[in-house]
């Protein structure tokens, strides 16, 4: 059974930093590109960041460029999202996703597996 379990979401003040982690089991982690999406209340789920199966290629959304960084550890079957200079508009549920593809992609529908999400709230 495939499981993606996010952790690290919490309440943080604007300007602060936070690191989200995703522990993956039940699949060959190094065969999957990984990513993060987020969904704020009343809005569509949107792409945040993605990383290739080797970790050599990453994409981030324009809205978080320069503030968020995605990484992975294939030895530990984990992926992380380091977030800094957080803004109230970053408030959302953040989802870890896995794509049976080598290259990271931005499209929501291509991802095979999704975690349950972790809540990040940024206060002003």
mmCIF file of C-alpha atoms in Angstrom:
data_model
loop_
_atom_site.group_PDB
_atom_site.id
_atom_site.type_symbol
_atom_site.label_atom_id
_atom_site.label_comp_id
_atom_site.label_asym_id
_atom_site.label_seq_id
_atom_site.Cartn_x
_atom_site.Cartn_y
_atom_site.Cartn_z
ATOM 1 C CA UNK A 1 0.000 0.000 0.000
ATOM 2 C CA UNK A 2 1.407 3.354 -1.058
ATOM 3 C CA UNK A 3 1.547 6.006 1.632
ATOM 4 C CA UNK A 4 2.645 9.612 1.475
ATOM 5 C CA UNK A 5 2.630 11.212 4.918
ATOM 6 C CA UNK A 6 3.230 14.928 5.259
ATOM 7 C CA UNK A 7 4.409 16.620 8.416
ATOM 8 C CA UNK A 8 5.600 20.015 9.566
ATOM 9 C CA UNK A 9 2.558 22.167 8.956
ATOM 10 C CA UNK A 10 1.763 24.664 11.672
ATOM 11 C CA UNK A 11 0.916 28.271 12.446
ATOM 12 C CA UNK A 12 3.751 30.696 11.676
ATOM 13 C CA UNK A 13 4.088 34.458 11.521
ATOM 14 C CA UNK A 14 4.569 36.299 8.253
ATOM 15 C CA UNK A 15 8.234 36.478 7.343
ATOM 16 C CA UNK A 16 8.972 33.229 9.098
ATOM 17 C CA UNK A 17 10.223 29.901 7.805
ATOM 18 C CA UNK A 18 8.909 26.378 7.837
ATOM 19 C CA UNK A 19 10.009 23.006 6.542
ATOM 20 C CA UNK A 20 7.516 20.427 5.366
ATOM 21 C CA UNK A 21 8.486 16.789 5.033
ATOM 22 C CA UNK A 22 6.881 13.861 3.264
ATOM 23 C CA UNK A 23 7.662 10.263 4.138
ATOM 24 C CA UNK A 24 6.919 7.805 1.345
ATOM 25 C CA UNK A 25 6.410 4.052 1.506
ATOM 26 C CA UNK A 26 4.980 1.301 -0.659
ATOM 27 C CA UNK A 27 6.692 2.275 -3.903
ATOM 28 C CA UNK A 28 10.192 2.475 -5.358
ATOM 29 C CA UNK A 29 10.836 6.060 -4.367
ATOM 30 C CA UNK A 30 13.693 6.667 -6.809
ATOM 31 C CA UNK A 31 11.360 5.783 -9.719
ATOM 32 C CA UNK A 32 9.103 8.748 -8.988
ATOM 33 C CA UNK A 33 9.268 12.454 -9.492
ATOM 34 C CA UNK A 34 7.897 14.170 -6.401
ATOM 35 C CA UNK A 35 6.042 17.375 -5.888
ATOM 36 C CA UNK A 36 4.000 19.643 -3.669
ATOM 37 C CA UNK A 37 0.629 21.221 -4.342
ATOM 38 C CA UNK A 38 -1.438 23.450 -2.112
ATOM 39 C CA UNK A 39 -5.046 24.421 -1.736
ATOM 40 C CA UNK A 40 -6.370 27.484 0.019
ATOM 41 C CA UNK A 41 -10.025 27.753 1.075
ATOM 42 C CA UNK A 42 -12.265 28.444 -1.894
ATOM 43 C CA UNK A 43 -9.448 28.111 -4.409
ATOM 44 C CA UNK A 44 -8.242 25.480 -6.828
ATOM 45 C CA UNK A 45 -5.438 23.148 -5.864
ATOM 46 C CA UNK A 46 -2.275 24.653 -7.338
ATOM 47 C CA UNK A 47 1.244 23.541 -8.175
ATOM 48 C CA UNK A 48 3.991 24.619 -5.786
ATOM 49 C CA UNK A 49 7.147 22.665 -6.605
ATOM 50 C CA UNK A 50 8.425 19.447 -8.156
ATOM 51 C CA UNK A 51 11.676 17.518 -8.332
ATOM 52 C CA UNK A 52 12.970 14.829 -10.669
ATOM 53 C CA UNK A 53 13.693 11.294 -9.491
ATOM 54 C CA UNK A 54 17.427 12.019 -9.233
ATOM 55 C CA UNK A 55 16.905 15.434 -7.681
ATOM 56 C CA UNK A 56 18.853 17.120 -10.466
ATOM 57 C CA UNK A 57 15.894 19.078 -11.844
ATOM 58 C CA UNK A 58 13.434 21.176 -9.880
ATOM 59 C CA UNK A 59 10.581 23.523 -10.706
ATOM 60 C CA UNK A 60 8.812 25.967 -8.442
ATOM 61 C CA UNK A 61 5.769 28.115 -9.081
ATOM 62 C CA UNK A 62 6.391 31.762 -9.843
ATOM 63 C CA UNK A 63 4.496 32.739 -6.712
ATOM 64 C CA UNK A 64 7.066 31.028 -4.485
ATOM 65 C CA UNK A 65 10.222 31.406 -6.535
ATOM 66 C CA UNK A 66 13.144 32.545 -4.436
ATOM 67 C CA UNK A 67 11.322 31.618 -1.229
ATOM 68 C CA UNK A 68 10.587 27.876 -1.462
ATOM 69 C CA UNK A 69 12.998 25.052 -2.215
ATOM 70 C CA UNK A 70 12.173 21.407 -2.849
ATOM 71 C CA UNK A 71 14.587 18.582 -2.115
ATOM 72 C CA UNK A 72 14.603 14.815 -1.730
ATOM 73 C CA UNK A 73 16.597 12.082 -0.038
ATOM 74 C CA UNK A 74 16.358 8.822 -1.971
ATOM 75 C CA UNK A 75 18.118 6.978 0.822
ATOM 76 C CA UNK A 76 15.387 7.928 3.289
ATOM 77 C CA UNK A 77 12.412 7.982 0.903
ATOM 78 C CA UNK A 78 11.566 11.531 1.837
ATOM 79 C CA UNK A 79 10.964 14.805 0.099
ATOM 80 C CA UNK A 80 10.941 18.223 1.740
ATOM 81 C CA UNK A 81 9.737 21.707 1.040
ATOM 82 C CA UNK A 82 11.736 24.465 2.691
ATOM 83 C CA UNK A 83 9.661 27.637 2.894
ATOM 84 C CA UNK A 84 10.973 31.045 3.866
ATOM 85 C CA UNK A 85 9.720 34.631 3.855
ATOM 86 C CA UNK A 86 6.244 33.244 4.326
ATOM 87 C CA UNK A 87 3.258 35.411 3.468
ATOM 88 C CA UNK A 88 -0.376 35.186 4.579
ATOM 89 C CA UNK A 89 -1.276 34.162 1.021
ATOM 90 C CA UNK A 90 0.825 31.014 1.501
ATOM 91 C CA UNK A 91 -1.822 29.784 3.922
ATOM 92 C CA UNK A 92 -3.158 26.501 2.573
ATOM 93 C CA UNK A 93 -3.220 22.758 2.949
ATOM 94 C CA UNK A 94 -0.024 21.425 1.387
ATOM 95 C CA UNK A 95 -0.048 18.061 -0.367
ATOM 96 C CA UNK A 96 2.861 15.792 -1.205
ATOM 97 C CA UNK A 97 2.501 14.019 -4.561
ATOM 98 C CA UNK A 98 4.275 11.272 -6.508
ATOM 99 C CA UNK A 99 4.481 10.875 -10.292
ATOM 100 C CA UNK A 100 5.698 7.688 -11.988
ATOM 101 C CA UNK A 101 7.866 9.732 -14.287
ATOM 102 C CA UNK A 102 11.492 10.794 -14.248
ATOM 103 C CA UNK A 103 10.904 14.460 -15.042
ATOM 104 C CA UNK A 104 9.020 16.798 -12.726
ATOM 105 C CA UNK A 105 5.737 18.149 -14.038
ATOM 106 C CA UNK A 106 3.414 20.965 -13.032
ATOM 107 C CA UNK A 107 0.110 19.436 -14.049
ATOM 108 C CA UNK A 108 -2.053 18.187 -11.224
ATOM 109 C CA UNK A 109 -3.676 15.319 -13.128
ATOM 110 C CA UNK A 110 -0.429 13.473 -13.897
ATOM 111 C CA UNK A 111 0.327 12.673 -10.284
ATOM 112 C CA UNK A 112 -0.400 9.092 -9.273
ATOM 113 C CA UNK A 113 -0.384 9.384 -5.506
ATOM 114 C CA UNK A 114 -1.349 12.097 -3.033
ATOM 115 C CA UNK A 115 -0.859 12.506 0.677
ATOM 116 C CA UNK A 116 -3.572 13.644 3.066
ATOM 117 C CA UNK A 117 -2.142 17.132 3.404
ATOM 118 C CA UNK A 118 -0.731 19.292 6.165
ATOM 119 C CA UNK A 119 -2.084 22.692 7.157
ATOM 120 C CA UNK A 120 0.149 25.743 6.951
ATOM 121 C CA UNK A 121 -1.253 28.967 8.366
ATOM 122 C CA UNK A 122 0.655 32.227 8.061
ATOM 123 C CA UNK A 123 -0.529 35.047 10.301
ATOM 124 C CA UNK A 124 -0.005 38.674 9.417
#
